[in-house]
Short mmCIF file of C-alpha atoms and ligand atoms in Angstrom, two decimals:
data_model
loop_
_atom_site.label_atom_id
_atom_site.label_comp_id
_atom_site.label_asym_id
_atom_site.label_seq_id
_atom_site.Cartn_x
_atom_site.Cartn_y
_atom_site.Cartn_z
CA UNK A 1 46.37 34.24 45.05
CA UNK A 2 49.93 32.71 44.48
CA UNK A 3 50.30 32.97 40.69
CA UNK A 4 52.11 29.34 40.89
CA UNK A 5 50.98 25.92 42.00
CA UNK A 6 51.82 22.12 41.56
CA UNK A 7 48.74 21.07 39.87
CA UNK A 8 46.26 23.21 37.87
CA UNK A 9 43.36 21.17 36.85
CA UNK A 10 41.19 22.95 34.47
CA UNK A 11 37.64 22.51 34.48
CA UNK A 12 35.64 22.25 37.34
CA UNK A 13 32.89 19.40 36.50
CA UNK A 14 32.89 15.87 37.49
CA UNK A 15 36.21 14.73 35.98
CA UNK A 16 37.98 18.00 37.29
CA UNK A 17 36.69 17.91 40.73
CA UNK A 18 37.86 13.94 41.22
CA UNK A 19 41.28 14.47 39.98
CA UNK A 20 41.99 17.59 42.31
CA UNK A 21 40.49 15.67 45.41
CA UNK A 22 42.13 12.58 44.53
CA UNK A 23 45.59 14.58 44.38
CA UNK A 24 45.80 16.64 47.12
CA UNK A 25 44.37 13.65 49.37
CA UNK A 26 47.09 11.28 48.50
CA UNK A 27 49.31 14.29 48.22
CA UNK A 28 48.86 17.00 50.59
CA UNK A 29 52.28 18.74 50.32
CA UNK A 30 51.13 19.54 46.44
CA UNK A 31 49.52 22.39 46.20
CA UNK A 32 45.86 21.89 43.63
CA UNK A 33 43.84 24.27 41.92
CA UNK A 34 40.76 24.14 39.64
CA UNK A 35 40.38 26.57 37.00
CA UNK A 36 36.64 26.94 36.24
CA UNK A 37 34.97 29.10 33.70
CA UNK A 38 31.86 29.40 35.24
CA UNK A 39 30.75 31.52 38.76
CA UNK A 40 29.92 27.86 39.75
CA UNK A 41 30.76 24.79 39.04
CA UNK A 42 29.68 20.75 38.48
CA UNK A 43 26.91 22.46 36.63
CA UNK A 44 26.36 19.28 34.34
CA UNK A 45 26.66 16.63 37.52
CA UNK A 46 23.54 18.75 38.99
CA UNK A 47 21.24 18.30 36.51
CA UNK A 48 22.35 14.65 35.83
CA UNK A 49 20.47 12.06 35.51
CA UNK A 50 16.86 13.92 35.43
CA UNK A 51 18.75 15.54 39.14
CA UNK A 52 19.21 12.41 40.79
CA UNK A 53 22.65 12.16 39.70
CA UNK A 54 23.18 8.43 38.33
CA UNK A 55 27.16 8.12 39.53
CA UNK A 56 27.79 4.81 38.45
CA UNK A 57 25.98 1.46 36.95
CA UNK A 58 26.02 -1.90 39.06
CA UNK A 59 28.41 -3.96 36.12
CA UNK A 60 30.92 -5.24 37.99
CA UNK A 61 33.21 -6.84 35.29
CA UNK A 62 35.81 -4.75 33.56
CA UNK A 63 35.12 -6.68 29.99
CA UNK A 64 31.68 -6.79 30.47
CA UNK A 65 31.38 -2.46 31.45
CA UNK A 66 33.97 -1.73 28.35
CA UNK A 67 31.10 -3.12 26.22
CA UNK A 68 28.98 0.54 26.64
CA UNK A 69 31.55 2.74 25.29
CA UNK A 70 31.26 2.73 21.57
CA UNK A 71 34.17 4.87 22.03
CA UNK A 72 36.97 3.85 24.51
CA UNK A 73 35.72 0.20 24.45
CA UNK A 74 39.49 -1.35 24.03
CA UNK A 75 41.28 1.77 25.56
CA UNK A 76 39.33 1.41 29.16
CA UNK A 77 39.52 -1.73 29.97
CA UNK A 78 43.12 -1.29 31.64
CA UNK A 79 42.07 1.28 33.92
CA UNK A 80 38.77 -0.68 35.06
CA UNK A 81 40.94 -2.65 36.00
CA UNK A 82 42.43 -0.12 38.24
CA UNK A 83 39.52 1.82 38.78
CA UNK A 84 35.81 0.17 38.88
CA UNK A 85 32.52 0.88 39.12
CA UNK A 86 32.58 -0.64 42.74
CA UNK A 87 35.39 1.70 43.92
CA UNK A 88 33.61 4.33 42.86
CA UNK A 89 30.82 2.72 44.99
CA UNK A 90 33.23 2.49 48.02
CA UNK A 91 34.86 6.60 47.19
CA UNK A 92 31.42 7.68 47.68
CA UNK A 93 30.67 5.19 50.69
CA UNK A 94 33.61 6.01 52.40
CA UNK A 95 32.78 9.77 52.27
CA UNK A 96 29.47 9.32 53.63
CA UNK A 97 27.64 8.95 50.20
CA UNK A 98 25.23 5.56 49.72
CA UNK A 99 24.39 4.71 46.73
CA UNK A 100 21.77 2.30 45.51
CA UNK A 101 21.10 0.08 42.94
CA UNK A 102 17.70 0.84 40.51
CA UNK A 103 16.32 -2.35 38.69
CA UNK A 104 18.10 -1.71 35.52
CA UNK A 105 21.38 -1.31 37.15
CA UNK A 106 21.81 2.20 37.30
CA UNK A 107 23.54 3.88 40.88
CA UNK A 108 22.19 7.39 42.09
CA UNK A 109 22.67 8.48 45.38
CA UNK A 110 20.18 7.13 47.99
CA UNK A 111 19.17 10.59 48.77
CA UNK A 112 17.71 10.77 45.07
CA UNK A 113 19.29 13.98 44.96
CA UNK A 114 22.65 15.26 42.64
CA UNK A 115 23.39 17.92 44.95
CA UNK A 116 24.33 15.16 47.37
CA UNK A 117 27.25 14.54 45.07
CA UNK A 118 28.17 18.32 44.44
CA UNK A 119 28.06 18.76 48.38
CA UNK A 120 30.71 15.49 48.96
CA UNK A 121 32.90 16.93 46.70
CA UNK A 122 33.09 21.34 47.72
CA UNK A 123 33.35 19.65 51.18
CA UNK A 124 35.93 16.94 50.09
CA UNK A 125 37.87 20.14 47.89
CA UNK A 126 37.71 22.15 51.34
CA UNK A 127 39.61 19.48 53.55
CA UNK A 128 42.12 18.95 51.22
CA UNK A 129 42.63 22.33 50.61
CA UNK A 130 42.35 22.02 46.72
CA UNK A 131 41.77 25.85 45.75
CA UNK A 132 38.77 26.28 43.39
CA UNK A 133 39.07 29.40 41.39
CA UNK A 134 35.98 30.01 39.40
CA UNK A 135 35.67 33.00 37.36
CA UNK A 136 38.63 31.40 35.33
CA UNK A 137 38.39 30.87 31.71
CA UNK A 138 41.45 29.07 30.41
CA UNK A 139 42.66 31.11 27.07
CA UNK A 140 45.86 29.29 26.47
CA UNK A 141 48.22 27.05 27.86
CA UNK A 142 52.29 27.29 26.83
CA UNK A 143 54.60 24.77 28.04
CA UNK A 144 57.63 26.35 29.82
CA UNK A 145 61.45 24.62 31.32
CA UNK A 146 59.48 24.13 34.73
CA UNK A 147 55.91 23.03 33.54
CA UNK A 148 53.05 25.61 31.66
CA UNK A 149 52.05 28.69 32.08
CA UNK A 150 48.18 29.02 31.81
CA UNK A 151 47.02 32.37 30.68
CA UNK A 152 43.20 32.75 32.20
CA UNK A 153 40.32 35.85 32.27
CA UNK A 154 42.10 36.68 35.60
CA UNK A 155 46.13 36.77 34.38
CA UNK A 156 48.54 33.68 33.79
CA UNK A 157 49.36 30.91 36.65
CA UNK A 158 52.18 28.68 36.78
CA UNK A 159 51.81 25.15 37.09
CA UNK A 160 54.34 21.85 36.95
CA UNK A 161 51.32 19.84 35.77
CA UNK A 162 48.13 19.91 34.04
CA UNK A 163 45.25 18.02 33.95
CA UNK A 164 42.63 18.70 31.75
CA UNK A 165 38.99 17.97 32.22
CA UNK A 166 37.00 20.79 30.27
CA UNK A 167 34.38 17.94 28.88
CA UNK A 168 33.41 18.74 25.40
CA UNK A 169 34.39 22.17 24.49
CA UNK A 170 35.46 23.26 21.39
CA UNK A 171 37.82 25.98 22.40
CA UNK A 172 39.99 23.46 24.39
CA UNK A 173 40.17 21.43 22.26
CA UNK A 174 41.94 24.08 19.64
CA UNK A 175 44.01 24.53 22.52
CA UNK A 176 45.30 21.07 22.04
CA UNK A 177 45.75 21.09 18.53
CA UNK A 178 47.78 23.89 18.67
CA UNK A 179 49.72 21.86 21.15
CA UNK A 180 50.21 19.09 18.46
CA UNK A 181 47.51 16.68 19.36
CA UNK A 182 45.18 15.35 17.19
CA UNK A 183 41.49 15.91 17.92
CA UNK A 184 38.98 13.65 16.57
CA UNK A 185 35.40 15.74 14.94
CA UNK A 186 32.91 16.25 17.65
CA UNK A 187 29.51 14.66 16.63
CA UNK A 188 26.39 14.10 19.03
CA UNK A 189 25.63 10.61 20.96
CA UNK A 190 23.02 9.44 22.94
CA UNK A 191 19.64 10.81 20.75
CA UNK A 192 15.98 9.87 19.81
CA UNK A 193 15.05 9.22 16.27
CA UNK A 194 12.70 11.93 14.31
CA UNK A 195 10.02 9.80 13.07
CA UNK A 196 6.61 10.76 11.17
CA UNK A 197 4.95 7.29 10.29
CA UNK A 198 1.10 6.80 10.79
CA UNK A 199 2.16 3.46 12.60
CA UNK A 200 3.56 5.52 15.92
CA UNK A 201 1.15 9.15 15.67
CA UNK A 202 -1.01 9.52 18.46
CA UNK A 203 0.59 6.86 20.63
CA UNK A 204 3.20 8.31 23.03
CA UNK A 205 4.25 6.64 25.93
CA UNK A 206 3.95 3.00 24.55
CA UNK A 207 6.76 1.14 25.23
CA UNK A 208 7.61 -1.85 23.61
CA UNK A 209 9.55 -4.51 26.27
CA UNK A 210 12.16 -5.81 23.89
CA UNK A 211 12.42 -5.40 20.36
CA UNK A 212 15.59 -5.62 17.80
CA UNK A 213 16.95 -2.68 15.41
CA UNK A 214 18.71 -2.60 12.13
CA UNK A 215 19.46 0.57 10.32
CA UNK A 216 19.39 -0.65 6.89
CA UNK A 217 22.10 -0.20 5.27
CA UNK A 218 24.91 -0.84 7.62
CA UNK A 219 25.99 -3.02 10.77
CA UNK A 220 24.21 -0.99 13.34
CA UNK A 221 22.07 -3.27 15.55
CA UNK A 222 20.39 -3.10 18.79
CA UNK A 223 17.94 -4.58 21.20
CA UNK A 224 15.92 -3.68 24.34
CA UNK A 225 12.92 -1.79 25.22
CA UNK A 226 11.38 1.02 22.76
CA UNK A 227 9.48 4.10 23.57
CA UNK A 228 7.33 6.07 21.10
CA UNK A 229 7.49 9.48 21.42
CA UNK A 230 5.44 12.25 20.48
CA UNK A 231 8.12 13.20 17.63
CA UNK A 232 9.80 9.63 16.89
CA UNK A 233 10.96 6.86 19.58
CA UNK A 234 13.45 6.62 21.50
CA UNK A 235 14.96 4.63 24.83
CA UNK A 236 17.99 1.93 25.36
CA UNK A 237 17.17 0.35 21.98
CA UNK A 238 17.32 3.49 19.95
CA UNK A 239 19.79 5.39 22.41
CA UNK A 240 22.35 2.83 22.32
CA UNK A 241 22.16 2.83 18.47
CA UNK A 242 22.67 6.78 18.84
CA UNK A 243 25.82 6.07 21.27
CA UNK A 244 27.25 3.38 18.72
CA UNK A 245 26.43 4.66 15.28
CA UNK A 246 26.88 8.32 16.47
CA UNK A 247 29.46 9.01 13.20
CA UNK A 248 27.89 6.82 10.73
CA UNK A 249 24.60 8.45 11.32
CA UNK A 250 25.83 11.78 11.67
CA UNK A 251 27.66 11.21 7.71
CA UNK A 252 23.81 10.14 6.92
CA UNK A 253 22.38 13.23 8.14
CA UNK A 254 20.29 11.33 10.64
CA UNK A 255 18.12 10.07 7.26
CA UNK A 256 18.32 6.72 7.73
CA UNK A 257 15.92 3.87 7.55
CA UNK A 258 15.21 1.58 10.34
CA UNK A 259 13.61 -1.96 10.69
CA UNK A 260 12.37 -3.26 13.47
CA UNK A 261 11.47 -6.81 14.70
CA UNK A 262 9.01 -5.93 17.90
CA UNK A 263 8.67 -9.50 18.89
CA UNK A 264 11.85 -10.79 18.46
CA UNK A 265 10.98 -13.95 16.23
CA UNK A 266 11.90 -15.08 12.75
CA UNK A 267 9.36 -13.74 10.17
CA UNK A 268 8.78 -17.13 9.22
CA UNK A 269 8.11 -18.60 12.76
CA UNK A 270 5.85 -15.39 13.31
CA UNK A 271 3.46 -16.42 10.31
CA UNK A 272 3.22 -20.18 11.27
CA UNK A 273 2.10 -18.47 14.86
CA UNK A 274 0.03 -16.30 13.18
CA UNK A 275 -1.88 -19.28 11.32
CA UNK A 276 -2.32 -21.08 14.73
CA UNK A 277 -4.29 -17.81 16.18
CA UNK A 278 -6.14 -17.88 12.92
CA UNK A 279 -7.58 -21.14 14.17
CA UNK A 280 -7.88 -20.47 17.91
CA UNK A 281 -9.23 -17.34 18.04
CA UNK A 282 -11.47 -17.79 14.56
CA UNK A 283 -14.37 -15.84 15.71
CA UNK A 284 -12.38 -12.98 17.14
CA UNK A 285 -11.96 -9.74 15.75
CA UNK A 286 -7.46 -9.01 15.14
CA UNK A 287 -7.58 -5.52 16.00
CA UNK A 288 -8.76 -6.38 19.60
CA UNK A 289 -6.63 -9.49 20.60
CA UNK A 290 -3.31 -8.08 20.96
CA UNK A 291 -0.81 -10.66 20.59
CA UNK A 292 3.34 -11.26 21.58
CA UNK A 293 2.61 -9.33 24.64
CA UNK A 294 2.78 -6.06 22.41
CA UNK A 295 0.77 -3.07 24.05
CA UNK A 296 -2.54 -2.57 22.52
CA UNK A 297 -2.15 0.78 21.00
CA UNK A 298 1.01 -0.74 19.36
CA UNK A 299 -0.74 -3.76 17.95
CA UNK A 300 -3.84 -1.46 16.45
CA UNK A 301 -1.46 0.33 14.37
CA UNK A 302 0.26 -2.59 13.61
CA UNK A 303 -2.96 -4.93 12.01
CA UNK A 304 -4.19 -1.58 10.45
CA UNK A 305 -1.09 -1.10 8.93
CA UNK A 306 -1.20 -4.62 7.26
CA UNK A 307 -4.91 -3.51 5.45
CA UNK A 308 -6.38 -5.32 8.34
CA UNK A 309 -9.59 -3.73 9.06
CA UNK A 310 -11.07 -3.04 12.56
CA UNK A 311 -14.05 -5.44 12.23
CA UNK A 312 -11.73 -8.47 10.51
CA UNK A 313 -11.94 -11.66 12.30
CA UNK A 314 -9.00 -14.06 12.50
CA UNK A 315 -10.82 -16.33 10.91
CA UNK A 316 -11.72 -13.93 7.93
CA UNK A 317 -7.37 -13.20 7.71
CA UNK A 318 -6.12 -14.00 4.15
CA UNK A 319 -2.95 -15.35 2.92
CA UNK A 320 -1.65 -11.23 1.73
CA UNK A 321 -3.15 -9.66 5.29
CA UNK A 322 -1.38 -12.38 7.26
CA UNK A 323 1.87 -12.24 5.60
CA UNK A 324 1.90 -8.16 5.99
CA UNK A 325 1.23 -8.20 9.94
CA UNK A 326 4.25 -11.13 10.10
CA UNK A 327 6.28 -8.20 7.67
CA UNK A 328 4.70 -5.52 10.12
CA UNK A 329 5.63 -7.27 13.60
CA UNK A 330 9.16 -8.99 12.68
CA UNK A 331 10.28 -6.47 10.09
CA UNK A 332 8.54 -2.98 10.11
CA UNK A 333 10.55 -0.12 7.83
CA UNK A 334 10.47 3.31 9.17
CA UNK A 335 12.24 6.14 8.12
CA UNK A 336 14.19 8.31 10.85
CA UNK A 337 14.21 12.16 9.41
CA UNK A 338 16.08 13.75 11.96
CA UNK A 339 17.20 13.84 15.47
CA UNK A 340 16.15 15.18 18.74
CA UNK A 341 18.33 15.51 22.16
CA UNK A 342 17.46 13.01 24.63
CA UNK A 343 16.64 15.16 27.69
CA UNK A 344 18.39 13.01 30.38
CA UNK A 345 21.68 12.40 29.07
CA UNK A 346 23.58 13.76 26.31
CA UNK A 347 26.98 13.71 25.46
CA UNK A 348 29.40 14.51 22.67
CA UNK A 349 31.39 11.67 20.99
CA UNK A 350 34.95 13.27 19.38
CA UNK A 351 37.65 14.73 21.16
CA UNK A 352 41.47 13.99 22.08
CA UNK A 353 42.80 11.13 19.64
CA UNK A 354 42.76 7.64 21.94
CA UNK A 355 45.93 6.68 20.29
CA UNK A 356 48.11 9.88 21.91
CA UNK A 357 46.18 8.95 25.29
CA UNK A 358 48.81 6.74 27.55
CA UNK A 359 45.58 4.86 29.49
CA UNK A 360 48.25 3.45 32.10
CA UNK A 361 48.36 7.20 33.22
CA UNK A 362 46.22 8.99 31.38
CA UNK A 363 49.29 11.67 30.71
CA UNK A 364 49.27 12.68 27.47
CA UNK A 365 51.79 10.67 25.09
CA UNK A 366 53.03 14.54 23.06
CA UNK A 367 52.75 17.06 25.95
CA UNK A 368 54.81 15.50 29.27
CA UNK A 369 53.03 16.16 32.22
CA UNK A 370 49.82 16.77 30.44
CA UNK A 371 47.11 15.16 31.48
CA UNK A 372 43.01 14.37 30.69
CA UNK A 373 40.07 13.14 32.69
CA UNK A 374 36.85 12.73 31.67
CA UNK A 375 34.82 13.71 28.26
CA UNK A 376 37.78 15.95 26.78
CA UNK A 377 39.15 12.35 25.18
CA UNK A 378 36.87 10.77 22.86
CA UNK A 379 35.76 8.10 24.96
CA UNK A 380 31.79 8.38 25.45
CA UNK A 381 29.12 5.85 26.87
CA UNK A 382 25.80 4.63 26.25
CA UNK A 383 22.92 6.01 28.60
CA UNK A 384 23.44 4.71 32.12
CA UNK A 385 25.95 5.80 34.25
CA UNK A 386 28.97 4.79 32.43
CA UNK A 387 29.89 8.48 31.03
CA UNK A 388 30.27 9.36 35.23
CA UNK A 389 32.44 6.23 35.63
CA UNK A 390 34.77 7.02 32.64
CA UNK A 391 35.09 10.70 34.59
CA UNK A 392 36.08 8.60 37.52
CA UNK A 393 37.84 6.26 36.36
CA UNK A 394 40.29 8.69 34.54
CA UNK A 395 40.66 11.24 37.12
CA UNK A 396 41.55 8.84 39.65
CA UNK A 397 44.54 7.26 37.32
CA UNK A 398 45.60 10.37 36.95
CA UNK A 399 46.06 10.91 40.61
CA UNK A 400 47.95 7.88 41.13
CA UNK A 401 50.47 8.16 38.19
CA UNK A 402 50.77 12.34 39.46
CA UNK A 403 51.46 11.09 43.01
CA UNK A 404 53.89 8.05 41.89
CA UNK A 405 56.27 10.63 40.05
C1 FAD B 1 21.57 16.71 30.84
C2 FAD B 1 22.67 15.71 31.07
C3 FAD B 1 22.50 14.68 31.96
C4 FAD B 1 23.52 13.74 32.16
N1 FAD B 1 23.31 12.73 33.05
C5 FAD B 1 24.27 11.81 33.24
C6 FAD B 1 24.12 10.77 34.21
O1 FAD B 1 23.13 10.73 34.95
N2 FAD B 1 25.10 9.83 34.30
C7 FAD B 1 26.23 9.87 33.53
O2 FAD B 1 27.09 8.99 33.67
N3 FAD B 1 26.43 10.88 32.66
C8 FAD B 1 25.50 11.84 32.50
N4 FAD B 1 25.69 12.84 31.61
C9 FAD B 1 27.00 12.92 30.93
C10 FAD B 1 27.99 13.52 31.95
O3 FAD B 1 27.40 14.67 32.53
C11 FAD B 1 29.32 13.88 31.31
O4 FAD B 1 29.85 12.74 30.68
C12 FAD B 1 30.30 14.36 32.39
O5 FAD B 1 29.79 15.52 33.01
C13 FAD B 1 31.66 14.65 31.81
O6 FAD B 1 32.45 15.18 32.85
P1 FAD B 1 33.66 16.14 32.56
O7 FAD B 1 34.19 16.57 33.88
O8 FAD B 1 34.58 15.50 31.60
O9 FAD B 1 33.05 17.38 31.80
P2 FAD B 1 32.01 18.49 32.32
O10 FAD B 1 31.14 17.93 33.39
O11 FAD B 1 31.40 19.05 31.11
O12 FAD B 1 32.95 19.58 33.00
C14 FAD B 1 33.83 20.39 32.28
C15 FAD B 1 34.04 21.68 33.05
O13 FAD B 1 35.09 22.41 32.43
C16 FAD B 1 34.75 23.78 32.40
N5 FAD B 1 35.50 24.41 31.32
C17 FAD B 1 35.37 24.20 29.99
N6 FAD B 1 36.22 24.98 29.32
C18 FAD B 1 36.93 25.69 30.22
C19 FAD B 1 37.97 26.65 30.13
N7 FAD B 1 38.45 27.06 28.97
N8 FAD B 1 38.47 27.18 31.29
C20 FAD B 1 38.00 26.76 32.48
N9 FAD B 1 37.01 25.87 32.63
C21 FAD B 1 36.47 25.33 31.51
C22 FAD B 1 33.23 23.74 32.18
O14 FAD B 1 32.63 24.97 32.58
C23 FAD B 1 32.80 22.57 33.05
O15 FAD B 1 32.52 22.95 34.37
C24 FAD B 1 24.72 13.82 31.42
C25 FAD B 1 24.90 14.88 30.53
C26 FAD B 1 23.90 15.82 30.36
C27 FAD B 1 24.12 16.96 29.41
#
């Protein structure tokens, strides 16, 4: 191995692998190397998305996409601008990967498959010679006259430039800090709420279509569909929280309290609704006329919940019973105790400071020709796709502003 190259990029995952291809396509005369740590790499791009890989997610307006980065949201929208979510449609296209469009806008390769991905990009790395060097754990990294000199497991390598797209690792980022940036506290995104409450036991799997969540206390809101789990709830409307309130609820210690509005209407509006059914459907018994399109199991726990009894008829409802189910359906309390990891998509919020970022290049504004791709800066998405695209997006800057010097 030649102990000296162009362009080291270290970290062979999604961000890495983009960056490398992108370079030594547009600039063949450079010659590219990943450092990875592991025998393999794009270990985390295999078992994405449940192993279907979702690459990207069908938003197709740079304002509109910054909106699912809690962090990143003002920093990105420059480079989508540059780089979007349909040129990473047309990268893949144009390399013989189709992707497809599921009904809640999330891209995965037609073939269902993430190893579709993987095999686009060792083929991609082959014809543009980028050499992949696994086996190569990155231990330090000293700037020198000419560029850096990257000690690894295997001995030190020269390079003129860096990029850096190690994800979310610790060690790295101690790396950096010792190189005078500043890196911001990792803390988990993108997690289910720990919930014991008699309302949700014995019901997992119900999903509620569209509800609204507070977490009392603070500005945290979101809405969209709700899953019960066996140990809590979780999906978009409790992931998204996750994603946004990932460091206020981490300086909670995920003990929080929730409320929930599971129809989406004003308490008030609910009762006078409630009242009507009282009248309609007199001779029925509440527990077994589910209402506001709620699943059944839901709605049971719901009425029992408001000391509504399984024989009660609407007519027999009093003024106390009816105002608890409107409490109950438009603004039910529950306490989260912990968290669990979401098993699809995880991801760490913290890393490199935005603010020593230069997003028109992604170079690093201390450490000239230093550069980062990917989850190594603390930019992180919602559940969706969007984590991928920020790896894309990134990388490919970086190849442009590397091949415009
Ligand atoms: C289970 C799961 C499913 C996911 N599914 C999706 C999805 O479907 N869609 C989506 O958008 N996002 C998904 N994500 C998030 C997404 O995988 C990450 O945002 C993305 O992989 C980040 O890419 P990256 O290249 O920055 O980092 P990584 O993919 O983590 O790659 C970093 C690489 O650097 C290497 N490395 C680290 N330190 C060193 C070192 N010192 N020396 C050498 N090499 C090193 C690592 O071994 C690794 O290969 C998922 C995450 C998880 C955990």
């Amino acid at each position: 191995m030649n102990a000296q190259k162009d362009i080291i990029v270290i970290g062979g995952g999604a961000a890495g692998f983009f960056a490398a291809i992108n370079i030594a396509e547009k600039h063949p005369e450079l010659s590219v190397a990943i450092l990875e740590r592991g025998k393999e790499g794009l270990q985390k791009v295999k078992i994405s998305g449940g192993g279907r890989c979702n690459v990207t997610h069908a938003e197709f307006i740079p304002s509109e996409l910054v909106q699912n980065y809690p962090r990143g949201e003002k920093e990105l929208l420059g480079p989508f601008h540059t780089f979007m979510t349909g040129d990473t449609i047309a990268w893949f296209e144009e390399r013989g990967v189709e992707l497809k469009i599921e009904e809640d806008g999330r891209m995965f390769p037609v073939s269902n498959s993430s190893q579709t991905i993987i095999d686009c990009f060792l083929f991609e790395a082959k014809k543009h010679k980028v050499e992949v060097l696994y086996n190569h754990s990155v231990k330090s990294i000293k700037p020198t006259d000419n560029g850096f000199t990257v000690n690894t497991s295997q001995g030190d390598i020269e390079a003129k430039k860096i990029v850096l797209a190690t994800g979310s690792n610790p060690k790295v980022w101690k790396l950096l800090d010792d190189l005078g940036h500043t890196i911001i506290p990792p803390v988990p995104s993108l997690f289910t709420f720990d919930i014991k409450d008699k309302r949700i036991k014995d019901i997992p799997g119900v999903v509620a279509q569209n509800v609204e969540v507070k977490v009392l206390g603070t500005d945290l809101f979101s809405e969209g569909p709700l899953l019960i789990t066996h140990v809590g709830m979780s999906a978009p409307a409790i992931l998204k929280l996750s994603a946004h309130g990932a460091v206020e609820l981490a300086k909670l210690n995920y003990n929080f309290k929730i409320e929930i509005n599971f129809i989406k209407q004003d308490f008030e509006d609910c009762k006078n609704q409630l009242k009507d059914l009282k009248q309609d459907l007199a001779k029925k018994q509440i527990y077994g006329t589910a209402q506001f399109d709620l699943p059944k199991r839901l709605w049971r726990k719901l009425v029992l919940a408001s000391n509504i009894s399984e024989n009660e008829r609407w007519a027999d409802l009093n003024k106390e019973q009816l105002t608890a189910l409107a409490e109950q359906l438009t603004q039910a309390v529950f306490q989260v105790t912990g968290k669990s990891t979401f098993k699809e998509e995880f991801v760490t919020a913290g890393g490199v400071d935005l603010k020593e970022v230069n997003f028109k290049t992604f170079e690093s504004k201390l450490v000239p020709n230093l550069y980062f791709a990917g989850e190594v800066i603390n930019v992180d998405a919602v559940t969706g796709g969007f984590n991928f695209q920020n790896a894309w997006t990134g990388a490919y800057i970086v190849s442009q502003s590397i091949a415009g010097k």
